[in-house]
Amino acid sequence: QVQLVESGGGLVQAGCSQRLSCADSGRTFSSYGVGWFRQAPGKEREFVATISWSGAITYYADSVKGRFTISRDNAKNTVYLQMNSLKPEDTAVYYCAASSLGQAATTPTPYGSWGQGTQVTVSS
């Protein structure tokens, strides 16, 4: 089991960039697939991006494709979400999640571990 901690959220102006981090202190994180999801007030949680255990496979939601980049540094047990050209509609609580299957998954089902979330607010 992994314990995930997100960081890097905060208030940012539209058009600017922000990088989120998802870290785990365990020894097996490098074998997990990791996904980022977000939930805006009054909306359901939605998929943002995912990366396989090796980093070779990534998928993105259409709404963030070309603006967000997911990556990982397995030596640091950390997955990143680089967010560029942020829009007010990107405002949400962002959650990272880990799947022991190691795959890049776009739905919540395979993810057994979730972080506590980090708030991202984009002002216009």
C-alpha angles and dihedrals in degrees: 000000000000130000112216127204121188123203140167101068125132144109118322135166122249113271093028130108135244134179124215123200130204114195137181128189095209129103098235102055091102089066094054129094110230132206137186120218131175138203125200122198111284093006135100122256110270136197117255110169142333139197132196122237093264095042091238095114126051134168131189138196112251090242093064103029111127093017104059128053126193119203140157141214106203092186087063096037088234136130120198135205111200109198119194132177090021119202131202088249088064088070108121146106107281120213130190120209135188131215121201088209087076093222130126103250128184098198128067096237100087094048114097099172128053134183124230094255135244125234119238116189120185116195122205 
